[in-house]
Amino acid sequence: MLFKNAYIENSSHLQDIRVHNGIFKEIGELLPHEGEEVTDLGGRLVLPPFIESHVHLDTCLTAGDPVWNMSGTLFEGIECWSRRKEKLDEADIRERVKKAVSMYASHGVQFIRTHVDVTDPALLAMKTMISLKEELHDVMDIQIVAFPQEGICSFPKGKELLKEAVEMGADAVGAIPHFEFTREYSVESVDYALKLAAEYDRLVDVHCDEIDDEASRGLETVAARALELGLFDKVTASHTTAMHSYNNAYVLKLMRLLKMSRINFVANPLVNTHLQGRADTYPKRRGVTRVKELMQAGINVSFGHDDIFDPWYPLGNGNLRDVVFMGLHVCQMMGYDDIMNSYRFITHNAAKTLHITDRYGVEKDKPASFVVMDAKDYYDALNRNATVFASYRNGLKM
Ligand code: FE2
């Protein structure tokens, strides 16, 4: 099959794409073979599929059920969720996750990393998500992080539950050091999670310092253990909002370790702009990690939605354009090149976070998965909130 007249990733000239047996066969100025099916893309933008690098699918689509979070705070969100949790069962999780996945797919997303709460002795959400991962594979690649929402050392049998989830088939190990009862537990929980990942050959994604407390220093422990255990870019630090409030002298020192450790970062500009700074009067902190500075240091950063229409974030329809739009504003990255290249936060940078670069990208011999945007380049797509004209997965139109 031949796709004619595409601007691939903001290219200045039109190119053609040949797909055979679900693989990119040729890219360039191509003529159709005899009898070959030809699709004219009419000068539209082609990008690799979008990647959601941080979301909680097990809580999505529950906003207002049974009550709305009226203050919008994290704490009222937890109260709302504890009431919603009472009617959590397998059918409920399956229905919501399937709906959310189809919302994402309609916006050109083909890969999702979801955190799943494992501080539940029955591991209900984890079991359900593992079966859904298999079931939804034709439309979405789902990566599962075993996420200890209420702590590893501060929750009864937290270590055992985390290990059980990994043995059950979680792709990545999580932790939540800033939520642990004490500084000692915080360090111990990170040690435990990263050693578990090394032992079982899993990725790591830590909810790291998602708090405005500048004394929250889980990040240095995550980076140090990633380095010492040789896990490097298999490790991701999500949120790191405390880094927004660290003093600059400390950040200067920390940057050396971050570079050596080669860990990835995920920022969640929508949710953290909404939830952080709540203990401030004025001035109110923005509460998003230092994206621009991390990028300038050559450190990988992707963007995630985090929550979709749930007690912690009352909006969201699976369109990652909104995440990028907010991220550019709040991180003050509105230069021409910043805007033009901002799709990378939800494509290539996210592919590094998910550790899938070997099978991702519009390149010869890779799986022919791509999206066609109704725009000529990403600046235009972002500015006009352009729709996804078509999404192809392994050569098949979705
Ligand atoms: Fe999160």
GROMACS .gro file of C-alpha atoms and ligand atoms in nm:
model
  399
    1MET     CA    1   0.000   0.000   0.000
    2LEU     CA    2   0.131   0.345  -0.092
    3PHE     CA    3   0.053   0.665   0.099
    4LYS     CA    4   0.122   0.972  -0.114
    5ASN     CA    5   0.190   1.336  -0.022
    6ALA     CA    6   0.265   1.347   0.352
    7TYR     CA    7   0.464   1.592   0.559
    8ILE     CA    8   0.642   1.350   0.792
    9GLU     CA    9   0.721   1.504   1.132
   10ASN     CA   10   0.724   1.867   1.014
   11SER     CA   11   0.934   1.792   0.703
   12SER     CA   12   0.964   2.080   0.458
   13HIS     CA   13   0.881   1.866   0.154
   14LEU     CA   14   0.617   1.607   0.072
   15GLN     CA   15   0.708   1.239   0.099
   16ASP     CA   16   0.547   0.906   0.020
   17ILE     CA   17   0.528   0.599   0.243
   18ARG     CA   18   0.513   0.237   0.128
   19VAL     CA   19   0.371  -0.016   0.375
   20HIS     CA   20   0.395  -0.391   0.324
   21ASN     CA   21   0.284  -0.664   0.566
   22GLY     CA   22   0.234  -0.407   0.842
   23ILE     CA   23   0.589  -0.270   0.813
   24PHE     CA   24   0.727   0.058   0.672
   25LYS     CA   25   0.895  -0.067   0.355
   26GLU     CA   26   1.011   0.258   0.188
   27ILE     CA   27   0.992   0.632   0.254
   28GLY     CA   28   1.077   0.893  -0.010
   29GLU     CA   29   0.950   1.000  -0.351
   30LEU     CA   30   0.782   0.682  -0.466
   31LEU     CA   31   0.581   0.566  -0.766
   32PRO     CA   32   0.303   0.310  -0.727
   33HIS     CA   33   0.369  -0.049  -0.824
   34GLU     CA   34   0.129  -0.204  -1.073
   35GLY     CA   35  -0.202  -0.274  -0.899
   36GLU     CA   36  -0.085  -0.120  -0.569
   37GLU     CA   37  -0.348   0.049  -0.352
   38VAL     CA   38  -0.276   0.424  -0.327
   39THR     CA   39  -0.404   0.664  -0.060
   40ASP     CA   40  -0.348   1.037  -0.117
   41LEU     CA   41  -0.284   1.207   0.219
   42GLY     CA   42  -0.320   1.546   0.051
   43GLY     CA   43  -0.031   1.727   0.218
   44ARG     CA   44  -0.127   1.630   0.573
   45LEU     CA   45   0.105   1.581   0.869
   46VAL     CA   46   0.217   1.226   0.955
   47LEU     CA   47   0.346   1.156   1.305
   48PRO     CA   48   0.427   0.839   1.495
   49PRO     CA   49   0.129   0.739   1.715
   50PHE     CA   50   0.074   0.936   2.033
   51ILE     CA   51   0.181   0.782   2.364
   52GLU     CA   52   0.017   0.837   2.701
   53SER     CA   53   0.313   0.794   2.937
   54HIS     CA   54   0.127   0.844   3.266
   55VAL     CA   55  -0.236   0.778   3.352
   56HIS     CA   56  -0.444   0.594   3.612
   57LEU     CA   57  -0.697   0.400   3.406
   58ASP     CA   58  -0.842   0.228   3.714
   59THR     CA   59  -0.987   0.556   3.845
   60CYS     CA   60  -1.078   0.728   3.518
   61LEU     CA   61  -1.434   0.837   3.429
   62THR     CA   62  -1.558   0.845   3.788
   63ALA     CA   63  -1.589   1.222   3.845
   64GLY     CA   64  -1.911   1.314   4.029
   65ASP     CA   65  -1.988   0.953   4.116
   66PRO     CA   66  -2.123   0.950   4.383
   67VAL     CA   67  -2.011   1.306   4.471
   68TRP     CA   68  -1.818   1.587   4.304
   69ASN     CA   69  -1.490   1.714   4.442
   70MET     CA   70  -1.612   2.065   4.515
   71SER     CA   71  -1.283   2.216   4.641
   72GLY     CA   72  -1.074   2.045   4.375
   73THR     CA   73  -0.808   1.952   4.631
   74LEU     CA   74  -0.613   1.629   4.645
   75PHE     CA   75  -0.756   1.554   4.991
   76GLU     CA   76  -1.120   1.596   4.893
   77GLY     CA   77  -1.035   1.383   4.588
   78ILE     CA   78  -0.917   1.104   4.820
   79GLU     CA   79  -1.245   1.131   5.019
   80CYS     CA   80  -1.454   1.113   4.699
   81TRP     CA   81  -1.253   0.814   4.578
   82SER     CA   82  -1.294   0.625   4.905
   83ARG     CA   83  -1.673   0.650   4.857
   84ARG     CA   84  -1.649   0.550   4.489
   85LYS     CA   85  -1.424   0.256   4.587
   86GLU     CA   86  -1.716   0.091   4.766
   87LYS     CA   87  -1.875  -0.007   4.435
   88LEU     CA   88  -1.554  -0.105   4.261
   89ASP     CA   89  -1.580  -0.445   4.096
   90GLU     CA   90  -1.439  -0.615   3.790
   91ALA     CA   91  -1.730  -0.520   3.560
   92ASP     CA   92  -1.708  -0.155   3.666
   93ILE     CA   93  -1.331  -0.137   3.601
   94ARG     CA   94  -1.361  -0.317   3.267
   95GLU     CA   95  -1.635  -0.089   3.140
   96ARG     CA   96  -1.454   0.233   3.231
   97VAL     CA   97  -1.111   0.124   3.109
   98LYS     CA   98  -1.253   0.011   2.772
   99LYS     CA   99  -1.431   0.342   2.731
  100ALA     CA  100  -1.118   0.542   2.819
  101VAL     CA  101  -0.903   0.335   2.583
  102SER     CA  102  -1.143   0.398   2.296
  103MET     CA  103  -1.141   0.772   2.377
  104TYR     CA  104  -0.761   0.771   2.362
  105ALA     CA  105  -0.761   0.567   2.038
  106SER     CA  106  -0.994   0.818   1.872
  107HIS     CA  107  -0.728   1.083   1.934
  108GLY     CA  108  -0.446   0.880   1.777
  109VAL     CA  109  -0.305   0.728   2.096
  110GLN     CA  110  -0.174   0.373   2.053
  111PHE     CA  111   0.039   0.324   2.365
  112ILE     CA  112  -0.058   0.379   2.728
  113ARG     CA  113   0.139   0.340   3.049
  114THR     CA  114  -0.112   0.305   3.330
  115HIS     CA  115  -0.046   0.301   3.702
  116VAL     CA  116  -0.268   0.053   3.886
  117ASP     CA  117  -0.323   0.069   4.261
  118VAL     CA  118  -0.185  -0.241   4.434
  119THR     CA  119  -0.256  -0.136   4.792
  120ASP     CA  120  -0.554  -0.370   4.784
  121PRO     CA  121  -0.522  -0.717   4.941
  122ALA     CA  122  -0.738  -0.860   4.659
  123LEU     CA  123  -0.535  -0.689   4.381
  124LEU     CA  124  -0.864  -0.655   4.195
  125ALA     CA  125  -0.765  -0.367   3.963
  126MET     CA  126  -0.432  -0.534   3.880
  127LYS     CA  127  -0.594  -0.867   3.788
  128THR     CA  128  -0.855  -0.690   3.577
  129MET     CA  129  -0.602  -0.470   3.400
  130ILE     CA  130  -0.381  -0.766   3.312
  131SER     CA  131  -0.672  -0.939   3.138
  132LEU     CA  132  -0.769  -0.613   2.961
  133LYS     CA  133  -0.414  -0.560   2.840
  134GLU     CA  134  -0.441  -0.886   2.645
  135GLU     CA  135  -0.795  -0.823   2.528
  136LEU     CA  136  -0.728  -0.469   2.397
  137HIS     CA  137  -0.397  -0.545   2.233
  138ASP     CA  138  -0.525  -0.493   1.878
  139VAL     CA  139  -0.611  -0.130   1.952
  140MET     CA  140  -0.371  -0.033   2.230
  141ASP     CA  141  -0.035  -0.137   2.377
  142ILE     CA  142  -0.085  -0.110   2.752
  143GLN     CA  143   0.204  -0.104   2.997
  144ILE     CA  144   0.112  -0.165   3.361
  145VAL     CA  145   0.288  -0.013   3.660
  146ALA     CA  146   0.224  -0.177   3.997
  147PHE     CA  147   0.148   0.142   4.191
  148PRO     CA  148   0.142   0.131   4.572
  149GLN     CA  149  -0.095   0.428   4.620
  150GLU     CA  150  -0.084   0.407   5.001
  151GLY     CA  151   0.284   0.322   5.033
  152ILE     CA  152   0.515   0.022   5.036
  153CYS     CA  153   0.642   0.045   5.395
  154SER     CA  154   0.342   0.238   5.536
  155PHE     CA  155   0.068  -0.001   5.417
  156PRO     CA  156   0.008  -0.345   5.571
  157LYS     CA  157   0.188  -0.610   5.362
  158GLY     CA  158   0.284  -0.335   5.111
  159LYS     CA  159   0.604  -0.514   5.007
  160GLU     CA  160   0.430  -0.848   4.959
  161LEU     CA  161   0.149  -0.695   4.751
  162LEU     CA  162   0.395  -0.515   4.526
  163LYS     CA  163   0.592  -0.834   4.470
  164GLU     CA  164   0.275  -1.032   4.402
  165ALA     CA  165   0.168  -0.775   4.140
  166VAL     CA  166   0.505  -0.803   3.969
  167GLU     CA  167   0.484  -1.181   3.965
  168MET     CA  168   0.131  -1.150   3.827
  169GLY     CA  169   0.270  -0.966   3.522
  170ALA     CA  170   0.315  -0.594   3.593
  171ASP     CA  171   0.558  -0.441   3.343
  172ALA     CA  172   0.696  -0.184   3.584
  173VAL     CA  173   0.741  -0.137   3.958
  174GLY     CA  174   0.613   0.180   4.125
  175ALA     CA  175   0.672   0.356   4.455
  176ILE     CA  176   0.546   0.670   4.628
  177PRO     CA  177   0.830   0.785   4.858
  178HIS     CA  178   0.681   1.126   4.950
  179PHE     CA  179   0.367   0.958   5.088
  180GLU     CA  180   0.549   0.712   5.319
  181PHE     CA  181   0.517   0.785   5.693
  182THR     CA  182   0.883   0.874   5.748
  183ARG     CA  183   1.201   0.972   5.568
  184GLU     CA  184   1.341   0.628   5.658
  185TYR     CA  185   1.041   0.452   5.502
  186SER     CA  186   1.075   0.672   5.196
  187VAL     CA  187   1.434   0.557   5.133
  188GLU     CA  188   1.353   0.195   5.222
  189SER     CA  189   1.056   0.190   4.982
  190VAL     CA  190   1.266   0.314   4.689
  191ASP     CA  191   1.538   0.060   4.772
  192TYR     CA  192   1.283  -0.218   4.781
  193ALA     CA  193   1.110  -0.117   4.455
  194LEU     CA  194   1.426  -0.078   4.249
  195LYS     CA  195   1.582  -0.399   4.378
  196LEU     CA  196   1.258  -0.581   4.298
  197ALA     CA  197   1.268  -0.440   3.943
  198ALA     CA  198   1.631  -0.546   3.901
  199GLU     CA  199   1.553  -0.895   4.028
  200TYR     CA  200   1.252  -0.947   3.799
  201ASP     CA  201   1.388  -0.747   3.502
  202ARG     CA  202   1.110  -0.489   3.509
  203LEU     CA  203   1.094  -0.117   3.435
  204VAL     CA  204   1.044   0.135   3.719
  205ASP     CA  205   0.811   0.434   3.741
  206VAL     CA  206   0.800   0.614   4.074
  207HIS     CA  207   0.542   0.871   4.182
  208CYS     CA  208   0.822   1.088   4.307
  209ASP     CA  209   0.785   1.394   4.530
  210GLU     CA  210   0.436   1.490   4.412
  211ILE     CA  211   0.414   1.751   4.684
  212ASP     CA  212   0.508   2.119   4.724
  213ASP     CA  213   0.739   2.036   5.017
  214GLU     CA  214   1.089   2.140   4.911
  215ALA     CA  215   1.228   1.895   5.169
  216SER     CA  216   1.082   1.603   4.976
  217ARG     CA  217   1.395   1.439   4.838
  218GLY     CA  218   1.282   1.105   4.699
  219LEU     CA  219   1.428   1.195   4.360
  220GLU     CA  220   1.792   1.181   4.471
  221THR     CA  221   1.736   0.831   4.612
  222VAL     CA  222   1.563   0.711   4.293
  223ALA     CA  223   1.844   0.848   4.074
  224ALA     CA  224   2.121   0.712   4.299
  225ARG     CA  225   1.972   0.360   4.305
  226ALA     CA  226   1.906   0.369   3.926
  227LEU     CA  227   2.276   0.441   3.882
  228GLU     CA  228   2.406   0.193   4.139
  229LEU     CA  229   2.184  -0.095   4.027
  230GLY     CA  230   2.260  -0.027   3.659
  231LEU     CA  231   1.892   0.028   3.577
  232PHE     CA  232   1.957   0.372   3.418
  233ASP     CA  233   1.690   0.465   3.160
  234LYS     CA  234   1.467   0.177   3.266
  235VAL     CA  235   1.375   0.410   3.553
  236THR     CA  236   1.128   0.700   3.538
  237ALA     CA  237   1.052   0.965   3.798
  238SER     CA  238   0.695   1.090   3.755
  239HIS     CA  239   0.563   1.426   3.877
  240THR     CA  240   0.873   1.546   4.077
  241THR     CA  241   0.676   1.860   4.160
  242ALA     CA  242   0.886   1.928   4.472
  243MET     CA  243   1.172   2.000   4.232
  244HIS     CA  244   0.978   2.313   4.137
  245SER     CA  245   1.039   2.434   4.494
  246TYR     CA  246   1.396   2.309   4.552
  247ASN     CA  247   1.655   2.580   4.605
  248ASN     CA  248   1.874   2.643   4.302
  249ALA     CA  249   2.200   2.549   4.474
  250TYR     CA  250   2.060   2.203   4.550
  251VAL     CA  251   1.927   2.161   4.194
  252LEU     CA  252   2.270   2.248   4.057
  253LYS     CA  253   2.422   1.967   4.262
  254LEU     CA  254   2.134   1.726   4.187
  255MET     CA  255   2.161   1.775   3.809
  256ARG     CA  256   2.498   1.595   3.802
  257LEU     CA  257   2.344   1.284   3.955
  258LEU     CA  258   2.036   1.305   3.730
  259LYS     CA  259   2.255   1.314   3.419
  260MET     CA  260   2.470   1.025   3.542
  261SER     CA  261   2.163   0.818   3.628
  262ARG     CA  262   2.003   0.868   3.279
  263ILE     CA  263   1.654   0.834   3.430
  264ASN     CA  264   1.343   0.965   3.248
  265PHE     CA  265   1.096   1.222   3.378
  266VAL     CA  266   0.722   1.250   3.327
  267ALA     CA  267   0.551   1.583   3.397
  268ASN     CA  268   0.172   1.606   3.423
  269PRO     CA  269   0.100   1.973   3.350
  270LEU     CA  270  -0.281   1.959   3.363
  271VAL     CA  271  -0.319   1.777   3.693
  272ASN     CA  272  -0.026   1.931   3.879
  273THR     CA  273  -0.121   2.287   3.781
  274HIS     CA  274  -0.463   2.205   3.920
  275LEU     CA  275  -0.356   2.027   4.242
  276GLN     CA  276  -0.028   2.189   4.349
  277GLY     CA  277   0.016   2.523   4.524
  278ARG     CA  278  -0.298   2.458   4.730
  279ALA     CA  279  -0.125   2.538   5.059
  280ASP     CA  280   0.003   2.867   4.918
  281THR     CA  281  -0.172   3.200   4.955
  282TYR     CA  282  -0.003   3.436   4.709
  283PRO     CA  283   0.223   3.396   4.523
  284LYS     CA  284   0.099   3.047   4.428
  285ARG     CA  285   0.349   2.803   4.287
  286ARG     CA  286   0.280   2.645   3.949
  287GLY     CA  287   0.376   2.304   4.078
  288VAL     CA  288   0.519   2.155   3.759
  289THR     CA  289   0.873   2.016   3.756
  290ARG     CA  290   1.161   2.198   3.585
  291VAL     CA  291   1.092   2.071   3.234
  292LYS     CA  292   1.290   2.332   3.041
  293GLU     CA  293   1.600   2.296   3.261
  294LEU     CA  294   1.589   1.915   3.249
  295MET     CA  295   1.560   1.922   2.868
  296GLN     CA  296   1.849   2.169   2.844
  297ALA     CA  297   2.059   1.924   3.047
  298GLY     CA  298   1.983   1.653   2.790
  299ILE     CA  299   1.747   1.462   3.022
  300ASN     CA  300   1.441   1.294   2.871
  301VAL     CA  301   1.100   1.437   2.968
  302SER     CA  302   0.758   1.325   2.847
  303PHE     CA  303   0.410   1.457   2.931
  304GLY     CA  304   0.115   1.261   3.070
  305HIS     CA  305  -0.252   1.332   3.138
  306ASP     CA  306  -0.239   1.152   3.478
  307ASP     CA  307  -0.613   1.158   3.552
  308ILE     CA  308  -0.910   1.167   3.318
  309PHE     CA  309  -1.244   1.286   3.455
  310ASP     CA  310  -1.196   1.146   3.805
  311PRO     CA  311  -1.200   1.282   4.165
  312TRP     CA  312  -0.857   1.446   4.117
  313TYR     CA  313  -0.910   1.601   3.775
  314PRO     CA  314  -1.261   1.679   3.652
  315LEU     CA  315  -1.187   1.719   3.278
  316GLY     CA  316  -1.021   1.524   2.996
  317ASN     CA  317  -1.126   1.334   2.687
  318GLY     CA  318  -0.807   1.144   2.598
  319ASN     CA  319  -0.672   1.413   2.368
  320LEU     CA  320  -0.305   1.458   2.457
  321ARG     CA  321  -0.299   1.788   2.266
  322ASP     CA  322  -0.447   1.951   2.578
  323VAL     CA  323  -0.157   1.818   2.787
  324VAL     CA  324   0.099   1.964   2.548
  325PHE     CA  325  -0.089   2.294   2.524
  326MET     CA  326  -0.091   2.340   2.902
  327GLY     CA  327   0.267   2.214   2.937
  328LEU     CA  328   0.404   2.471   2.695
  329HIS     CA  329   0.232   2.753   2.882
  330VAL     CA  330   0.317   2.654   3.237
  331CYS     CA  331   0.678   2.564   3.152
  332GLN     CA  332   0.720   2.885   2.949
  333MET     CA  333   0.824   2.698   2.636
  334MET     CA  334   0.650   2.907   2.372
  335GLY     CA  335   0.936   2.976   2.131
  336TYR     CA  336   0.878   2.876   1.768
  337ASP     CA  337   1.098   2.565   1.789
  338ASP     CA  338   0.948   2.472   2.128
  339ILE     CA  339   0.598   2.474   1.982
  340MET     CA  340   0.694   2.303   1.656
  341ASN     CA  341   0.874   2.019   1.838
  342SER     CA  342   0.631   1.986   2.127
  343TYR     CA  343   0.472   1.671   1.978
  344ARG     CA  344   0.788   1.493   2.095
  345PHE     CA  345   0.663   1.509   2.458
  346ILE     CA  346   0.384   1.270   2.359
  347THR     CA  347   0.573   1.072   2.091
  348HIS     CA  348   0.950   1.014   2.089
  349ASN     CA  349   1.023   1.128   2.445
  350ALA     CA  350   0.738   0.912   2.573
  351ALA     CA  351   0.871   0.617   2.367
  352LYS     CA  352   1.200   0.649   2.556
  353THR     CA  353   1.010   0.652   2.886
  354LEU     CA  354   0.820   0.337   2.787
  355HIS     CA  355   1.140   0.177   2.653
  356ILE     CA  356   0.986   0.099   2.314
  357THR     CA  357   1.210   0.297   2.075
  358ASP     CA  358   1.321  -0.022   1.895
  359ARG     CA  359   0.970  -0.067   1.753
  360TYR     CA  360   0.850   0.292   1.734
  361GLY     CA  361   0.878   0.568   1.473
  362VAL     CA  362   0.807   0.637   1.106
  363GLU     CA  363   1.119   0.459   0.980
  364LYS     CA  364   1.199   0.183   0.734
  365ASP     CA  365   1.155  -0.170   0.877
  366LYS     CA  366   0.958  -0.056   1.184
  367PRO     CA  367   0.588  -0.143   1.244
  368ALA     CA  368   0.373   0.078   1.019
  369SER     CA  369   0.191   0.260   1.297
  370PHE     CA  370   0.125   0.631   1.247
  371VAL     CA  371  -0.130   0.908   1.272
  372VAL     CA  372  -0.238   1.152   1.003
  373MET     CA  373  -0.328   1.499   1.132
  374ASP     CA  374  -0.550   1.746   0.954
  375ALA     CA  375  -0.268   2.002   0.952
  376LYS     CA  376   0.056   2.069   0.766
  377ASP     CA  377   0.286   2.072   1.070
  378TYR     CA  378   0.256   2.038   1.446
  379TYR     CA  379   0.253   2.413   1.510
  380ASP     CA  380  -0.055   2.432   1.292
  381ALA     CA  381  -0.207   2.117   1.451
  382LEU     CA  382  -0.160   2.245   1.805
  383ASN     CA  383  -0.279   2.596   1.731
  384ARG     CA  384  -0.596   2.494   1.552
  385ASN     CA  385  -0.660   2.190   1.774
  386ALA     CA  386  -0.659   1.984   1.453
  387THR     CA  387  -0.833   1.649   1.448
  388VAL     CA  388  -0.669   1.315   1.382
  389PHE     CA  389  -0.764   1.242   1.021
  390ALA     CA  390  -0.661   0.874   1.043
  391SER     CA  391  -0.472   0.636   1.269
  392TYR     CA  392  -0.292   0.329   1.131
  393ARG     CA  393  -0.166   0.048   1.350
  394ASN     CA  394   0.064  -0.216   1.201
  395GLY     CA  395  -0.059  -0.108   0.858
  396LEU     CA  396  -0.427  -0.137   0.942
  397LYS     CA  397  -0.661   0.161   0.958
  398MET     CA  398  -0.816   0.196   1.303
  399FE2     FE  399  -0.006   0.981   3.879
   0.00000   0.00000   0.00000
